[in-house]
Amino acid sequence: MTAGSLWSCVFLLLFSSIRSLWAAEISCKSEDGDPVDWFLLYKLPKYIRKESPRTGLEYMYMDSLTQAWQLSKFLINMTQSALGQTLNQLYEAYISKNDSTAYVIYNDDVPHSKHYSWKQGHTKGFLFLDKSQGFWGIHSIPLFPPFPEEGYGYPPTGKQNAQMAICITFRYNQFAEIDKQLLCYNPNIYSCSIPDIFHPDLPNVQKLCVGSALPLIPWHHLSKLQSAQGENFLH
Ligand SMILES: *[C@@H]1O[C@H](CO)[C@@H](O)[C@H](O)[C@H]1NC(C)=O
Ligand SMILES: *[C@@H]1O[C@H](CO)[C@@H](O)[C@H](O)[C@H]1NC(C)=O
């Protein structure tokens, strides 16, 4: 074996171990179940002018790997959809009661709830992370996602209108900034778990989760966030 091929072997080994490490980490997931830095989806409305009605579950999808819109081969209510694959990590950790992960799900329109929350932020999303990495999803879908004990699903009320969702993968060090940003949102959290090991870095989210008194909320707050792969996002 020449020195060159030995080096390429070492490199390949290193590369594949980095790859599998990355694969095991919490992240937004593509429809193939691969980790992606970010994805965007746009669920099509049920009725599009001059066309016969669709199911209301088809969606356009784009991620950091494809960087182009394409019609998904899945429907948004399927666990194979990008939202299904991504949220499944949260649902599985919930079932295994994993204390090394934290999650928050919020929506001003809570599943199974008849009254709309006027007092809290008009905002919908979910966070799931461990001390290495995680994701933040932001979307427009009322009554979504289901409580973790119910597993993945899509509400029938979300079929009629168009909806959007964005998911971004972040290294752990970005979540302190996300924590500050969520305080400004005053989100209506309906399911969460923030184990002790996260309290020093996520003080606001922890208070929001248990419903304890909050610090003074700033009127404006612009966050500069960087995704796991180094893309900048302003929020
Ligand atoms: C998704 O919705 C379609 C159309 O309503 C339905 O036929 C299918 O059973 C649903 N799939 C799941 C996994 O809920
Ligand atoms: C708990 O989460 C950690 C970090 O994501 C992971 O390494 C570990 O395998 C999980 N344990 C269980 C029982 O799922």
Short mmCIF file of C-alpha atoms and ligand atoms in Angstrom, two decimals:
data_model
loop_
_atom_site.label_atom_id
_atom_site.label_comp_id
_atom_site.label_asym_id
_atom_site.label_seq_id
_atom_site.Cartn_x
_atom_site.Cartn_y
_atom_site.Cartn_z
CA MET A 1 0.00 0.00 0.00
CA THR A 2 1.44 3.39 -0.97
CA ALA A 3 1.55 6.24 1.47
CA GLY A 4 -1.02 8.05 -0.67
CA SER A 5 -3.58 5.27 -0.55
CA LEU A 6 -2.95 4.83 3.18
CA TRP A 7 -3.75 8.50 3.70
CA SER A 8 -6.86 8.29 1.62
CA CYS A 9 -7.88 5.28 3.73
CA VAL A 10 -7.37 7.23 6.93
CA PHE A 11 -9.23 10.12 5.44
CA LEU A 12 -12.13 7.92 4.38
CA LEU A 13 -12.28 6.35 7.82
CA LEU A 14 -12.29 9.74 9.48
CA PHE A 15 -14.82 11.05 7.05
CA SER A 16 -17.16 8.11 7.50
CA SER A 17 -16.95 8.33 11.29
CA ILE A 18 -17.74 12.05 11.13
CA ARG A 19 -20.60 11.27 8.79
CA SER A 20 -22.07 8.62 11.07
CA LEU A 21 -21.66 10.93 14.07
CA TRP A 22 -23.55 13.61 12.21
CA ALA A 23 -26.15 11.05 11.17
CA ALA A 24 -26.77 10.05 14.80
CA GLU A 25 -27.25 13.64 15.89
CA ILE A 26 -30.59 15.31 16.30
CA SER A 27 -31.36 17.30 13.16
CA CYS A 28 -33.99 18.26 10.67
CA LYS A 29 -34.57 15.25 8.42
CA SER A 30 -35.17 15.02 4.71
CA GLU A 31 -37.84 12.79 3.26
CA ASP A 32 -35.19 10.10 2.84
CA GLY A 33 -34.53 10.29 6.58
CA ASP A 34 -31.13 11.95 6.06
CA PRO A 35 -30.00 14.79 8.31
CA VAL A 36 -30.26 18.19 6.62
CA ASP A 37 -29.14 21.63 7.73
CA TRP A 38 -32.54 23.12 6.91
CA PHE A 39 -35.71 22.45 4.96
CA LEU A 40 -38.64 24.47 3.81
CA LEU A 41 -42.03 23.17 2.91
CA TYR A 42 -45.09 24.73 1.45
CA LYS A 43 -48.29 22.76 1.76
CA LEU A 44 -50.57 23.36 -1.20
CA PRO A 45 -54.15 24.47 -0.56
CA LYS A 46 -56.98 22.06 -1.30
CA TYR A 47 -58.45 24.23 -4.03
CA ILE A 48 -56.37 25.87 -6.71
CA ARG A 49 -58.33 27.94 -9.19
CA LYS A 50 -59.55 26.05 -12.29
CA GLU A 51 -58.30 22.75 -10.94
CA SER A 52 -60.33 20.04 -9.30
CA PRO A 53 -59.79 19.76 -5.55
CA ARG A 54 -56.72 17.93 -4.31
CA THR A 55 -56.37 16.07 -1.03
CA GLY A 56 -55.05 19.22 0.67
CA LEU A 57 -52.09 17.16 1.86
CA GLU A 58 -49.63 17.57 -1.03
CA TYR A 59 -46.65 19.82 -0.43
CA MET A 60 -43.64 21.37 -2.13
CA TYR A 61 -40.31 20.63 -0.49
CA MET A 62 -36.79 22.07 -0.59
CA ASP A 63 -33.77 21.46 1.65
CA SER A 64 -30.11 22.41 2.06
CA LEU A 65 -29.09 19.49 -0.16
CA THR A 66 -31.58 19.88 -3.03
CA GLN A 67 -31.94 23.70 -2.97
CA ALA A 68 -34.85 23.50 -5.43
CA TRP A 69 -38.58 23.17 -4.95
CA GLN A 70 -40.07 19.81 -5.79
CA LEU A 71 -43.45 18.21 -5.24
CA SER A 72 -43.05 15.69 -2.43
CA LYS A 73 -43.75 12.04 -3.13
CA PHE A 74 -45.37 11.87 0.31
CA LEU A 75 -48.42 13.51 1.82
CA ILE A 76 -47.92 15.77 4.82
CA ASN A 77 -49.88 13.42 7.13
CA MET A 78 -47.41 10.55 6.55
CA THR A 79 -44.57 9.69 8.96
CA GLN A 80 -42.27 9.54 5.90
CA SER A 81 -42.83 13.25 5.23
CA ALA A 82 -40.04 15.62 6.23
CA LEU A 83 -42.08 16.87 9.21
CA GLY A 84 -42.91 13.28 10.17
CA GLN A 85 -39.27 12.12 9.98
CA THR A 86 -38.07 15.16 11.92
CA LEU A 87 -40.69 15.10 14.69
CA ASN A 88 -40.32 11.36 15.05
CA GLN A 89 -37.00 11.95 16.85
CA LEU A 90 -38.89 13.98 19.46
CA TYR A 91 -41.67 11.41 19.77
CA GLU A 92 -39.21 8.54 20.19
CA ALA A 93 -37.25 10.39 22.89
CA TYR A 94 -40.54 11.14 24.64
CA ILE A 95 -41.45 7.44 24.75
CA SER A 96 -37.97 6.44 26.01
CA LYS A 97 -38.15 9.28 28.62
CA ASN A 98 -34.69 10.37 27.58
CA ASP A 99 -33.28 12.81 30.14
CA SER A 100 -30.45 13.90 27.87
CA THR A 101 -32.88 15.62 25.50
CA ALA A 102 -35.15 18.66 25.87
CA TYR A 103 -38.22 19.61 23.82
CA VAL A 104 -40.85 22.31 23.58
CA ILE A 105 -44.00 22.37 21.44
CA TYR A 106 -46.04 25.58 21.17
CA ASN A 107 -48.99 26.81 19.18
CA ASP A 108 -51.60 29.50 19.79
CA ASP A 109 -54.07 26.90 18.47
CA VAL A 110 -53.56 23.83 20.68
CA PRO A 111 -54.72 20.37 19.47
CA HIS A 112 -58.10 19.34 20.98
CA SER A 113 -58.54 22.79 22.46
CA LYS A 114 -61.63 24.83 21.59
CA HIS A 115 -60.44 28.18 22.78
CA TYR A 116 -57.80 30.15 21.03
CA SER A 117 -55.04 31.71 23.11
CA TRP A 118 -55.30 35.50 22.66
CA LYS A 119 -52.95 36.30 25.50
CA GLN A 120 -49.94 34.63 24.02
CA GLY A 121 -47.82 34.98 20.92
CA HIS A 122 -49.42 34.28 17.55
CA THR A 123 -46.73 31.74 16.92
CA LYS A 124 -46.32 28.03 16.26
CA GLY A 125 -43.30 25.79 16.45
CA PHE A 126 -41.23 23.13 18.17
CA LEU A 127 -37.72 22.62 19.54
CA PHE A 128 -35.88 19.39 20.19
CA LEU A 129 -32.24 19.16 21.25
CA ASP A 130 -29.60 17.45 23.28
CA LYS A 131 -26.38 19.01 24.60
CA SER A 132 -24.76 18.64 21.23
CA GLN A 133 -27.34 19.69 18.65
CA GLY A 134 -31.01 20.08 17.83
CA PHE A 135 -33.60 21.68 15.60
CA TRP A 136 -36.11 24.51 15.66
CA GLY A 137 -39.22 24.22 13.52
CA ILE A 138 -41.51 27.20 12.83
CA HIS A 139 -44.78 26.78 10.94
CA SER A 140 -48.27 28.11 10.31
CA ILE A 141 -50.39 25.00 10.96
CA PRO A 142 -53.14 25.32 13.61
CA LEU A 143 -53.53 22.37 16.03
CA PHE A 144 -50.16 20.93 15.02
CA PRO A 145 -48.08 18.95 15.88
CA PRO A 146 -49.95 16.33 17.97
CA PHE A 147 -49.11 15.83 21.64
CA PRO A 148 -46.09 13.49 21.86
CA GLU A 149 -48.16 10.71 23.43
CA GLU A 150 -50.24 10.58 20.25
CA GLY A 151 -47.38 10.31 17.77
CA TYR A 152 -47.18 11.98 14.40
CA GLY A 153 -50.30 13.08 12.54
CA TYR A 154 -51.77 16.01 10.64
CA PRO A 155 -55.03 17.74 11.62
CA PRO A 156 -57.87 17.58 9.02
CA THR A 157 -58.48 21.29 9.69
CA GLY A 158 -55.08 22.02 8.15
CA LYS A 159 -56.07 20.71 4.70
CA GLN A 160 -58.05 23.59 3.25
CA ASN A 161 -55.52 26.41 3.34
CA ALA A 162 -51.91 26.63 2.27
CA GLN A 163 -49.41 26.22 5.12
CA MET A 164 -45.68 26.63 5.49
CA ALA A 165 -42.96 25.18 7.69
CA ILE A 166 -39.24 25.75 8.12
CA CYS A 167 -36.84 23.59 10.09
CA ILE A 168 -33.27 24.56 10.93
CA THR A 169 -30.60 22.41 12.59
CA PHE A 170 -28.49 24.21 15.22
CA ARG A 171 -25.46 23.30 17.29
CA TYR A 172 -26.15 23.46 21.02
CA ASN A 173 -24.40 26.83 21.50
CA GLN A 174 -27.14 28.59 19.48
CA PHE A 175 -29.95 27.55 21.79
CA ALA A 176 -29.09 30.17 24.44
CA GLU A 177 -29.94 32.81 21.83
CA ILE A 178 -33.09 30.93 20.79
CA ASP A 179 -34.02 30.87 24.47
CA LYS A 180 -33.91 34.70 24.58
CA GLN A 181 -35.88 34.94 21.37
CA LEU A 182 -38.62 32.66 22.66
CA LEU A 183 -39.06 34.89 25.70
CA CYS A 184 -40.09 37.74 23.35
CA TYR A 185 -42.55 35.43 21.59
CA ASN A 186 -44.33 34.44 24.78
CA PRO A 187 -45.33 31.19 23.06
CA ASN A 188 -48.29 29.09 24.17
CA ILE A 189 -46.39 25.93 25.14
CA TYR A 190 -48.62 22.86 25.38
CA SER A 191 -46.02 20.15 25.83
CA CYS A 192 -42.42 20.37 27.01
CA SER A 193 -39.64 18.76 28.98
CA ILE A 194 -36.51 20.67 30.02
CA PRO A 195 -34.37 18.36 32.20
CA ASP A 196 -32.09 19.96 34.85
CA ILE A 197 -28.93 19.78 32.75
CA PHE A 198 -30.43 22.39 30.37
CA HIS A 199 -31.57 24.93 32.97
CA PRO A 200 -28.39 27.05 33.05
CA ASP A 201 -28.49 27.59 29.26
CA LEU A 202 -32.24 27.76 28.71
CA PRO A 203 -33.55 29.76 31.71
CA ASN A 204 -36.42 31.43 29.85
CA VAL A 205 -37.66 28.34 28.06
CA GLN A 206 -37.52 26.47 31.36
CA LYS A 207 -39.70 29.14 33.03
CA LEU A 208 -42.10 29.22 30.10
CA CYS A 209 -42.32 25.43 30.27
CA VAL A 210 -43.31 25.24 33.93
CA GLY A 211 -45.31 28.48 33.85
CA SER A 212 -43.26 30.33 36.48
CA ALA A 213 -42.77 34.10 36.61
CA LEU A 214 -40.87 35.54 33.67
CA PRO A 215 -38.21 38.26 33.59
CA LEU A 216 -39.03 41.55 31.87
CA ILE A 217 -39.77 40.90 28.21
CA PRO A 218 -38.00 43.17 25.69
CA TRP A 219 -40.19 44.71 22.97
CA HIS A 220 -37.76 44.08 20.19
CA HIS A 221 -35.09 41.49 19.84
CA LEU A 222 -33.25 40.60 16.66
CA SER A 223 -31.39 37.31 16.81
CA LYS A 224 -28.53 36.35 14.58
CA LEU A 225 -28.43 32.60 14.44
CA GLN A 226 -26.11 30.25 12.64
CA SER A 227 -27.22 26.82 11.48
CA ALA A 228 -25.09 23.73 12.16
CA GLN A 229 -23.58 24.01 8.68
CA GLY A 230 -22.83 27.71 9.05
CA GLU A 231 -25.74 29.44 7.27
CA ASN A 232 -26.77 32.71 8.87
CA PHE A 233 -30.36 33.40 9.78
CA LEU A 234 -31.85 36.57 11.18
CA HIS A 235 -34.85 36.17 13.34
C1 LIG B 1 -53.32 10.58 4.89
O1 LIG B 1 -54.46 11.15 4.28
C2 LIG B 1 -54.97 10.35 3.23
C3 LIG B 1 -56.07 11.17 2.54
O2 LIG B 1 -57.03 11.61 3.45
C4 LIG B 1 -55.49 9.05 3.80
O3 LIG B 1 -56.01 8.24 2.77
C5 LIG B 1 -54.34 8.33 4.50
O4 LIG B 1 -54.82 7.17 5.14
C6 LIG B 1 -53.68 9.25 5.52
N1 LIG B 1 -52.48 8.60 6.00
C7 LIG B 1 -52.14 8.62 7.28
C8 LIG B 1 -50.87 7.91 7.63
O5 LIG B 1 -52.83 9.18 8.12
C1 LIG B 2 -30.86 9.58 24.70
O1 LIG B 2 -30.39 10.67 23.93
C2 LIG B 2 -28.97 10.63 23.71
C3 LIG B 2 -28.58 11.93 23.01
O2 LIG B 2 -29.40 12.23 21.92
C4 LIG B 2 -28.63 9.39 22.88
O3 LIG B 2 -27.23 9.32 22.68
C5 LIG B 2 -29.11 8.15 23.64
O4 LIG B 2 -28.91 7.01 22.85
C6 LIG B 2 -30.60 8.28 24.01
N1 LIG B 2 -30.98 7.17 24.88
C7 LIG B 2 -32.13 6.49 24.68
C8 LIG B 2 -32.42 5.44 25.69
O5 LIG B 2 -32.88 6.68 23.73
#
